[in-house]
Coordinates of C-alpha atoms in Angstrom, one line a residue:
M5 CA 16.4 13.4 -25.7
A6 CA 20.1 14.1 -25.5
C7 CA 22.0 11.8 -23.1
N8 CA 25.7 11.6 -22.3
S9 CA 27.6 8.4 -21.6
I10 CA 29.9 10.4 -19.3
P11 CA 28.1 12.5 -16.5
Q12 CA 28.3 16.2 -17.0
K13 CA 29.9 18.3 -14.3
L14 CA 27.1 19.0 -11.8
P15 CA 26.5 22.4 -10.2
A16 CA 28.2 22.5 -6.8
P17 CA 25.0 22.8 -4.7
L18 CA 23.4 19.8 -6.6
S19 CA 26.6 17.8 -6.3
K20 CA 26.7 18.3 -2.6
A21 CA 23.0 17.5 -2.1
L22 CA 23.4 14.3 -4.1
E23 CA 26.4 13.2 -2.0
E24 CA 24.3 13.8 1.1
L25 CA 21.4 11.7 -0.4
D26 CA 23.9 8.9 -1.3
A27 CA 25.0 9.0 2.4
S28 CA 21.4 8.7 3.6
I29 CA 20.9 5.8 1.2
A30 CA 24.1 4.1 2.4
S31 CA 22.8 4.3 6.0
R32 CA 19.4 2.8 5.1
P33 CA 20.2 -0.7 6.5
E34 CA 20.8 0.8 9.9
Q35 CA 17.7 2.9 9.7
E36 CA 15.6 -0.1 8.7
Y37 CA 17.0 -2.2 11.5
R38 CA 16.0 0.5 14.0
K39 CA 12.5 0.7 12.5
Q40 CA 12.1 -3.1 12.7
E41 CA 13.2 -2.9 16.4
R42 CA 10.5 -0.3 17.1
I43 CA 7.9 -2.5 15.3
N44 CA 8.9 -5.6 17.2
A45 CA 8.8 -3.7 20.5
L46 CA 5.3 -2.5 19.8
K47 CA 4.2 -6.0 18.8
S48 CA 5.6 -7.4 22.0
S49 CA 3.8 -4.8 24.1
F50 CA 0.6 -5.5 22.2
Q51 CA 0.8 -9.2 23.0
I52 CA 0.9 -8.6 26.8
A53 CA -1.4 -5.6 26.9
R54 CA -4.8 -6.4 28.5
S55 CA -6.9 -3.1 28.6
Y56 CA -8.7 -1.9 25.6
Q57 CA -7.0 1.5 25.7
D58 CA -3.5 -0.1 25.7
R59 CA -4.3 -2.7 23.0
F60 CA -6.0 -0.1 20.7
A61 CA -3.2 2.5 21.2
L62 CA -0.5 0.0 20.4
A63 CA -2.3 -1.4 17.4
R64 CA -2.9 2.1 16.1
N65 CA 0.8 2.9 16.6
L66 CA 1.7 -0.1 14.5
V67 CA -0.7 1.1 11.7
E68 CA 1.2 4.4 11.7
E69 CA 4.6 2.7 11.6
Y70 CA 3.6 0.5 8.7
S71 CA 1.6 3.0 6.6
P72 CA 4.6 4.5 4.7
Y73 CA 6.5 1.2 4.9
N74 CA 4.3 -1.8 3.7
F75 CA 0.8 -1.7 2.3
D76 CA -0.2 -5.3 3.3
S77 CA 1.0 -5.0 6.9
T78 CA -0.8 -1.7 7.2
L79 CA -4.1 -3.3 6.2
A80 CA -3.4 -6.2 8.5
W81 CA -2.9 -4.1 11.5
I82 CA -5.9 -1.9 10.6
G83 CA -7.9 -5.2 10.7
I84 CA -6.4 -6.1 14.1
C85 CA -7.2 -2.6 15.4
R86 CA -10.8 -3.0 14.2
S87 CA -11.0 -6.4 15.9
V88 CA -9.9 -4.8 19.2
A89 CA -12.5 -2.1 19.0
Q90 CA -15.2 -4.5 18.0
K91 CA -14.6 -6.8 20.9
A92 CA -14.7 -3.8 23.3
N93 CA -17.8 -2.5 21.5
R94 CA -16.1 0.9 20.8
P95 CA -17.9 2.5 17.8
N96 CA -15.4 5.4 17.6
G97 CA -12.5 3.0 17.5
I98 CA -14.2 1.1 14.7
A99 CA -14.9 4.3 12.8
W100 CA -11.2 5.3 13.0
T101 CA -10.0 2.0 11.5
T102 CA -12.5 2.4 8.7
I103 CA -11.4 5.9 7.9
K104 CA -7.8 5.0 8.0
Q105 CA -8.4 2.0 5.7
G106 CA -10.1 4.4 3.2
E107 CA -7.0 6.7 3.3
I108 CA -4.5 3.9 2.8
L109 CA -6.5 2.5 -0.1
A110 CA -6.7 6.0 -1.7
N111 CA -2.9 6.5 -1.4
A112 CA -2.2 3.1 -2.9
G113 CA -4.4 3.7 -6.0
Y114 CA -7.4 1.6 -5.0
Y115 CA -9.9 4.4 -5.6
T116 CA -13.1 2.4 -6.0
E117 CA -12.4 0.4 -2.9
S118 CA -11.5 3.6 -0.9
Y119 CA -14.7 5.3 -2.1
Y120 CA -16.8 2.3 -1.0
V121 CA -15.2 2.3 2.4
L122 CA -15.6 6.0 3.1
S123 CA -19.0 6.5 1.6
E124 CA -20.8 3.2 2.6
Q125 CA -19.1 2.2 5.8
V126 CA -18.7 5.6 7.5
D127 CA -21.7 7.6 8.8
S128 CA -20.1 11.1 9.0
T129 CA -23.1 12.5 10.9
A130 CA -22.4 10.1 13.8
L131 CA -18.7 10.8 14.0
P132 CA -17.3 12.6 17.1
D133 CA -15.6 16.0 16.4
Y134 CA -12.1 14.6 16.9
L135 CA -12.5 12.1 14.0
L136 CA -13.9 14.6 11.5
P137 CA -10.4 15.9 10.4
D138 CA -9.3 12.3 9.8
Y139 CA -12.5 11.6 7.8
Y140 CA -12.2 14.7 5.6
Y141 CA -8.5 14.2 5.1
S142 CA -9.1 10.7 3.7
L143 CA -11.7 12.1 1.3
Y144 CA -9.2 14.8 0.3
R145 CA -6.5 12.2 -0.4
L146 CA -8.9 10.2 -2.5
A147 CA -10.1 13.2 -4.5
D148 CA -6.6 14.6 -5.0
N149 CA -5.2 11.3 -6.1
I150 CA -8.0 10.8 -8.6
V151 CA -7.3 14.3 -10.1
E152 CA -3.6 13.6 -10.3
N153 CA -3.6 9.9 -11.4
S154 CA -7.0 9.2 -12.8
L155 CA -7.1 6.8 -15.8
G156 CA -10.7 7.8 -16.6
C157 CA -12.4 4.9 -14.8
E158 CA -13.6 6.7 -11.7
G159 CA -16.4 8.7 -13.2
N160 CA -19.0 7.0 -11.0
L161 CA -17.4 8.2 -7.8
H162 CA -19.3 11.2 -6.5
L163 CA -16.7 13.4 -4.8
D164 CA -16.2 17.1 -4.3
N165 CA -13.1 18.7 -5.8
P166 CA -10.0 18.6 -3.6
Q167 CA -10.2 22.3 -2.8
T168 CA -13.6 21.8 -1.1
Y169 CA -12.1 19.3 1.3
M170 CA -9.0 21.5 1.9
E171 CA -11.3 24.4 3.0
K172 CA -13.3 22.0 5.2
L173 CA -10.0 20.8 6.9
L174 CA -8.8 24.3 7.5
Q175 CA -12.0 24.9 9.5
L176 CA -11.2 21.8 11.6
Y177 CA -7.5 21.9 12.2
P178 CA -6.0 24.2 14.9
E179 CA -4.4 27.2 13.1
D180 CA -1.1 26.7 14.9
S181 CA -0.8 23.1 13.9
Y182 CA 1.5 21.6 11.2
D183 CA -1.6 20.1 9.5
W184 CA -3.3 23.5 9.1
K185 CA -0.2 25.2 7.7
Y186 CA 0.5 22.3 5.3
M187 CA -3.1 22.3 4.1
H188 CA -3.2 26.1 3.7
I189 CA -0.1 26.0 1.6
S190 CA -1.6 23.2 -0.5
L191 CA -4.8 25.3 -1.0
L192 CA -2.8 28.3 -2.1
A193 CA -0.9 26.2 -4.6
S194 CA -4.2 24.8 -6.0
Q195 CA -5.3 28.4 -6.5
Q196 CA -2.0 29.1 -8.3
Q197 CA -0.8 31.5 -5.6
F198 CA 2.7 30.0 -5.8
E199 CA 4.7 32.9 -4.5
K200 CA 2.5 33.3 -1.4
A201 CA 2.6 29.5 -0.9
R202 CA 6.4 29.5 -1.0
I203 CA 6.6 32.3 1.6
E204 CA 4.4 30.3 4.0
N205 CA 6.2 27.0 3.2
A206 CA 9.6 28.5 3.9
A207 CA 8.4 29.5 7.4
L208 CA 7.0 26.0 7.9
L209 CA 10.2 24.3 6.8
G210 CA 12.2 26.4 9.2
S211 CA 10.1 25.3 12.1
I212 CA 10.3 21.5 11.8
D213 CA 13.0 18.9 12.3
K214 CA 14.9 18.3 9.0
K215 CA 15.1 14.5 9.8
S216 CA 11.3 14.1 10.2
H217 CA 8.7 12.8 7.8
P218 CA 6.7 16.1 7.9
Y219 CA 9.9 17.8 6.6
A220 CA 10.0 15.3 3.7
K221 CA 6.4 16.2 2.8
S222 CA 7.0 19.9 3.0
A223 CA 10.2 19.7 1.0
W224 CA 8.3 17.8 -1.6
V225 CA 5.7 20.6 -1.7
E226 CA 8.5 23.1 -2.1
S227 CA 9.8 21.2 -5.2
V228 CA 6.3 21.3 -6.7
L229 CA 6.0 25.1 -6.1
C230 CA 9.5 25.6 -7.7
D231 CA 8.4 23.6 -10.7
S232 CA 5.2 25.7 -11.1
L233 CA 7.4 28.8 -11.1
G234 CA 9.9 27.4 -13.6
L235 CA 12.7 27.3 -11.0
E236 CA 14.3 24.1 -12.3
S237 CA 17.6 24.0 -10.3
E238 CA 15.8 24.8 -7.1
K239 CA 13.1 22.2 -7.8
I240 CA 15.6 19.3 -8.1
L241 CA 17.4 20.4 -4.9
W242 CA 14.2 20.2 -3.0
E243 CA 13.4 16.8 -4.5
V244 CA 16.7 15.6 -3.3
T245 CA 16.1 17.1 0.1
S246 CA 12.7 15.3 0.3
A247 CA 14.2 12.0 -0.8
K248 CA 16.9 12.3 1.9
A249 CA 14.3 12.7 4.6
D250 CA 12.3 9.8 3.2
F251 CA 15.3 7.5 3.5
I252 CA 16.1 8.7 7.0
N253 CA 12.5 7.8 8.0
V254 CA 12.5 4.5 6.1
V255 CA 9.6 5.5 3.8
K256 CA 9.0 3.0 1.0
D257 CA 6.0 4.7 -0.6
Y258 CA 7.5 7.9 -2.1
A259 CA 7.7 9.9 -5.3
S260 CA 10.8 12.1 -4.6
L261 CA 13.6 9.7 -5.6
T262 CA 11.7 8.7 -8.7
L263 CA 11.5 12.4 -9.8
V264 CA 15.2 12.9 -9.0
A265 CA 16.0 9.9 -11.3
K266 CA 13.9 11.4 -14.0
D267 CA 15.6 14.9 -13.7
L268 CA 19.1 13.3 -13.8
I269 CA 18.6 11.4 -17.1
D270 CA 20.2 14.1 -19.2
I271 CA 23.1 14.9 -16.8
D272 CA 24.0 11.7 -14.9
I273 CA 22.5 8.6 -16.5
D274 CA 24.4 6.2 -14.2
R275 CA 23.0 7.8 -11.1
S276 CA 19.6 8.1 -12.7
F277 CA 19.6 4.3 -13.3
R278 CA 20.7 3.5 -9.8
Y279 CA 18.0 5.7 -8.3
I280 CA 15.1 4.4 -10.4
Q281 CA 16.2 0.9 -9.7
M282 CA 16.1 1.6 -6.0
A283 CA 12.7 3.3 -6.3
L284 CA 11.3 0.3 -8.1
E285 CA 12.6 -2.1 -5.4
D286 CA 11.0 0.0 -2.7
A287 CA 7.7 0.2 -4.6
V288 CA 7.6 -3.6 -5.0
F289 CA 8.4 -4.0 -1.3
Y290 CA 5.6 -1.6 -0.4
N291 CA 3.3 -3.7 -2.6
A292 CA 0.6 -1.3 -3.8
K293 CA -0.4 -0.9 -7.4
L294 CA 0.0 2.8 -8.0
R295 CA 3.7 3.5 -7.4
P296 CA 5.1 0.7 -9.7
W297 CA 2.7 1.8 -12.5
K298 CA 4.1 5.4 -12.3
I299 CA 7.7 4.3 -12.1
S300 CA 7.3 2.1 -15.2
H301 CA 6.9 5.2 -17.3
Y302 CA 10.3 6.6 -16.2
L303 CA 11.9 3.1 -16.6
I304 CA 11.0 3.2 -20.3
R305 CA 12.5 6.7 -20.7
I306 CA 15.7 5.6 -19.0
Q307 CA 15.9 2.5 -21.3
R308 CA 15.6 4.8 -24.3
A309 CA 18.4 7.0 -22.9
Y310 CA 20.7 4.0 -22.6
E311 CA 19.9 3.0 -26.1
Q312 CA 20.8 6.4 -27.4
T313 CA 24.0 6.2 -25.3
V314 CA 25.0 3.0 -27.0
L315 CA 24.2 4.3 -30.4
K316 CA 26.2 7.5 -29.9
N317 CA 29.2 5.4 -28.7
S318 CA 28.9 3.2 -31.7
R319 CA 29.1 6.2 -34.1
W320 CA 32.1 7.5 -32.3
L321 CA 33.8 4.1 -32.6
K322 CA 33.3 4.2 -36.4
V323 CA 34.8 7.7 -36.6
F324 CA 37.8 6.8 -34.6
T325 CA 38.4 3.6 -36.6
L326 CA 38.5 5.7 -39.8
C327 CA 40.9 8.1 -38.1
L328 CA 43.2 5.3 -37.2
T329 CA 43.3 4.1 -40.8
L330 CA 44.0 7.6 -42.3
L331 CA 46.2 9.0 -39.5
A332 CA 48.8 6.4 -38.7
P333 CA 51.1 8.9 -37.0
L334 CA 48.4 9.5 -34.4
L335 CA 48.0 5.7 -33.8
I336 CA 49.1 5.7 -30.2
A337 CA 46.8 8.5 -29.1
S338 CA 43.9 7.1 -31.1
V339 CA 44.3 3.6 -29.6
I340 CA 44.2 5.1 -26.1
L341 CA 41.0 7.0 -26.9
L342 CA 39.4 4.0 -28.7
A343 CA 40.0 1.8 -25.7
K344 CA 38.3 4.3 -23.5
M345 CA 35.3 4.5 -25.8
M346 CA 35.1 0.7 -26.0
R347 CA 35.0 0.4 -22.3
S348 CA 32.3 3.0 -22.1
A349 CA 30.3 1.2 -24.8
T350 CA 30.7 -2.2 -23.0
R351 CA 29.5 -0.7 -19.7
S352 CA 26.5 0.9 -21.4
K353 CA 25.5 -2.4 -23.0
K354 CA 25.8 -4.2 -19.7
D355 CA 23.7 -1.5 -18.0
L356 CA 21.2 -1.7 -20.8
N357 CA 20.9 -5.5 -20.5
R358 CA 20.6 -5.1 -16.7
L359 CA 17.9 -2.5 -17.2
N360 CA 16.0 -4.7 -19.7
N361 CA 16.1 -7.5 -17.1
H362 CA 14.6 -5.2 -14.5
L363 CA 12.0 -4.0 -16.9
T364 CA 11.0 -7.6 -17.7
E365 CA 10.7 -8.4 -14.0
A366 CA 8.8 -5.2 -13.4
Y367 CA 6.3 -6.0 -16.2
S368 CA 5.9 -9.5 -14.9
E369 CA 5.2 -8.2 -11.4
L370 CA 2.6 -5.8 -12.8
Q371 CA 1.0 -8.6 -14.8
R372 CA 0.8 -10.9 -11.8
A373 CA -0.5 -8.1 -9.7
N374 CA -3.2 -7.3 -12.2
A375 CA -4.2 -11.0 -12.5
D376 CA -4.4 -11.3 -8.7
L377 CA -6.3 -8.0 -8.5
S378 CA -8.9 -9.2 -11.1
E379 CA -9.4 -12.5 -9.2
A380 CA -9.6 -10.7 -5.8
N381 CA -12.1 -8.3 -7.3
S382 CA -14.3 -11.1 -8.5
I383 CA -14.3 -12.9 -5.2
K384 CA -14.7 -9.6 -3.3
E385 CA -17.9 -8.7 -5.4
Q386 CA -19.5 -12.0 -4.6
Y387 CA -18.6 -11.8 -0.9
I388 CA -19.8 -8.2 -0.6
G389 CA -23.2 -9.5 -1.8
L390 CA -23.1 -12.3 0.8
F391 CA -22.1 -9.8 3.5
L392 CA -24.8 -7.3 2.7
S393 CA -27.4 -10.1 2.6
Q394 CA -26.3 -11.6 5.9
L395 CA -26.2 -8.1 7.4
S396 CA -29.7 -7.3 6.2
E397 CA -31.0 -10.6 7.6
N398 CA -29.3 -9.9 11.0
I399 CA -30.8 -6.3 11.1
N400 CA -34.3 -7.7 10.4
K401 CA -33.9 -10.2 13.2
I402 CA -32.7 -7.5 15.6
K403 CA -35.6 -5.2 14.6
A404 CA -38.1 -8.1 15.1
I405 CA -36.7 -8.8 18.6
E406 CA -36.6 -5.1 19.5
S407 CA -40.2 -4.6 18.4
N408 CA -41.4 -7.7 20.4
V409 CA -39.5 -6.6 23.5
I410 CA -41.0 -3.1 23.5
K411 CA -44.5 -4.5 22.9
Q412 CA -44.2 -7.0 25.8
L413 CA -42.7 -4.5 28.2
R414 CA -45.4 -1.9 27.3
Y415 CA -48.1 -4.3 28.3
G416 CA -46.2 -5.6 31.4
K417 CA -45.8 -9.1 30.0
V418 CA -42.3 -9.7 31.5
D419 CA -42.9 -13.4 32.2
Q420 CA -44.1 -14.0 28.6
L421 CA -41.1 -12.1 27.3
L422 CA -38.7 -14.2 29.4
K423 CA -40.3 -17.4 28.0
E424 CA -40.0 -16.2 24.5
M425 CA -36.4 -15.2 24.9
I426 CA -35.5 -18.6 26.4
A427 CA -37.3 -20.4 23.6
S428 CA -35.6 -18.2 20.9
T429 CA -32.8 -19.2 18.6
T430 CA -29.5 -19.9 20.5
V431 CA -26.1 -18.6 19.6
E432 CA -25.0 -22.1 18.5
E433 CA -27.9 -22.2 16.0
E434 CA -26.9 -18.8 14.6
I435 CA -23.3 -20.0 14.3
D436 CA -24.5 -23.2 12.5
A437 CA -26.5 -21.0 10.2
F438 CA -23.5 -18.8 9.5
Y439 CA -21.4 -21.9 8.7
D440 CA -24.1 -23.2 6.3
S441 CA -24.3 -19.8 4.6
F442 CA -20.5 -19.6 4.3
D443 CA -20.2 -23.1 3.0
T444 CA -22.9 -22.7 0.4
S445 CA -21.5 -19.3 -0.8
F446 CA -17.9 -20.5 -0.9
L447 CA -18.6 -23.7 -2.8
A448 CA -20.6 -21.7 -5.3
I449 CA -17.4 -19.8 -6.1
F450 CA -15.0 -22.8 -5.7
P451 CA -17.2 -25.9 -6.5
N452 CA -14.2 -28.3 -6.7
F453 CA -12.5 -27.0 -3.6
V454 CA -12.9 -30.2 -1.6
E455 CA -11.6 -32.5 -4.4
Q456 CA -8.7 -30.2 -5.2
F457 CA -7.8 -29.8 -1.5
N458 CA -7.8 -33.6 -0.9
S459 CA -5.5 -34.0 -3.9
L460 CA -2.9 -32.2 -1.9
L461 CA -3.1 -34.7 1.0
E462 CA -1.7 -38.2 1.6
E463 CA -4.3 -40.9 0.7
S464 CA -4.7 -41.9 4.4
S465 CA -5.3 -38.3 5.4
K466 CA -7.9 -37.2 2.9
I467 CA -10.9 -35.5 4.4
V468 CA -14.2 -37.5 4.2
L469 CA -17.3 -35.4 4.9
K470 CA -20.2 -36.7 6.9
K471 CA -23.6 -37.1 5.2
G472 CA -25.1 -33.7 4.7
E473 CA -21.8 -31.8 5.4
K474 CA -20.6 -29.3 2.9
L475 CA -17.4 -28.3 4.7
N476 CA -15.9 -29.2 8.0
T477 CA -13.7 -27.1 10.3
E478 CA -10.4 -28.0 8.6
L479 CA -11.9 -27.2 5.2
R480 CA -13.4 -23.9 6.4
I481 CA -10.0 -22.8 7.8
F482 CA -8.3 -23.4 4.4
A483 CA -11.3 -21.9 2.6
L484 CA -10.6 -18.7 4.5
I485 CA -6.9 -18.9 3.6
R486 CA -7.9 -19.3 -0.1
L487 CA -9.8 -16.1 0.3
G488 CA -6.7 -14.3 1.5
I489 CA -7.4 -14.4 5.3
E490 CA -4.3 -16.0 6.7
D491 CA -4.1 -14.5 10.2
S492 CA -5.0 -17.1 12.9
N493 CA -6.6 -14.5 15.1
T494 CA -8.9 -13.4 12.4
I495 CA -9.8 -17.0 11.4
A496 CA -10.4 -17.8 15.1
D497 CA -12.8 -14.8 15.4
L498 CA -14.7 -15.8 12.3
L499 CA -15.1 -19.5 13.1
K500 CA -15.6 -19.0 16.9
Y501 CA -12.6 -21.2 17.9
S502 CA -9.6 -20.4 20.0
V503 CA -6.4 -19.4 18.2
R504 CA -4.7 -22.5 19.6
T505 CA -7.4 -24.7 18.0
I506 CA -6.9 -23.0 14.6
Y507 CA -3.1 -23.4 14.9
N508 CA -3.4 -27.1 15.7
Y509 CA -5.7 -27.7 12.7
K510 CA -3.3 -25.9 10.4
V511 CA -0.3 -28.0 11.7
K512 CA -2.3 -31.3 11.4
I513 CA -3.2 -30.6 7.8
R514 CA 0.2 -29.4 6.7
K515 CA 1.8 -32.5 8.2
A516 CA -0.6 -34.6 6.1
A517 CA 0.3 -32.8 2.9
R518 CA 2.0 -34.7 0.0
I519 CA 4.2 -31.7 -0.9
P520 CA 6.5 -29.3 1.1
R521 CA 4.9 -26.6 3.1
E522 CA 5.9 -23.7 0.9
K523 CA 4.4 -25.4 -2.2
F524 CA 1.4 -26.5 -0.2
N525 CA 0.6 -22.9 0.7
K526 CA 1.0 -21.8 -2.9
K527 CA -1.3 -24.6 -4.2
I528 CA -4.0 -23.6 -1.7
H529 CA -4.1 -20.1 -3.3
E530 CA -4.2 -21.7 -6.8
I531 CA -7.3 -23.7 -6.1
G532 CA -10.3 -22.7 -8.3

């Protein structure tokens, strides 16, 4: 790979496009501030909303705000959205949250988890018509991402090819909608009808706002079509256009800027380095596993380009040193040129050191993420087993009750039925049974949890369990936190306490800790 230490003169259209992109990047703090203001306003409205329709709509809007911005926050608000629907007993609302979770996991690279959610937790035959496009779009994103990014470990996922889902979506979307046009263009591209796809995409680009997220998506499609047709200069212009719209819309999960950085390696290495560094920072902020993994490949290429730049400058230094020795009359001119080359070499070495540091940090982040993912997968597998067992037991109980009620009503034994219902298991007993099942399962995974937890507390505040107790309320709260469930609303729902009670328990325990709060929270996650 050839690489110049001094940027080549860029073609005028590309130079102008890159200047506009730099202006969009410079305005990013202002755009992020506006986005955070929108998010805060939605959260405030959600806190005071009372009706199901208002709370669900606001939570759903927050999911959409976060989905291109932060992976963890998106999943958190999907969980809140599901909780709202569950409390109101709205199966369609629950179904939407499940479908959206599958889509987000697929886009982030969690293919097995996405497949489990979409295939095991969604009954497509029971979905209303208005949710079918969302369902099949999530399956399309999963299948398409696997085809594009598969590492060969998804062979046990039984999916149709992406084209099948595209054709299904074209039957469901209104033909005058953006979604239909976007999907039809994607289908044409998958069939290698690139010229026809470009004609339709040009019309679509002309009909939508250039500062919108859909414009960023369609500009990205245009760059892919140009690449397929060998139109290199047009391809990079559309990548830059897509990246500019991404920054205007404060998108953190993107591919466009990464590809711009890759395409600039040979012609503007400084800009390439700056863009790939920014793309990595945004990918780490978004906090999903797919994007940093893909960016790491380009980081390595850029590092090699810098190494070649340093080597080339070193060779030139040797040549000019020899010239100075042999051509004394040209000493002044040679000294000036040598100084320029030395400054360039110094900058290149500093940039290379900076890049090496970023690479080290990126690899460390990836290693930590992989370790956390392995631990989370182990815990998740055991708790999926517990969940399925508990769910099966509850279904059997419901079936037994239903069968008995039908039988008693059929024979007119209403009084007898009433007596049996009064004498049946109370909600409190079911809660106690849930606590016991949770305690047993959790301690099977973390047998030394109580001892290690107590070691974090002052001697006078250590928790002493009563005879026969496995965990008490305080321990259960921090057991859930150890499992990654930190939201007080979610913990309150699971343990059947008020949010205020959960908050008070947390404050009480943290005041009793022997170490500062930040270290205490970290130590909780290290138990095991």
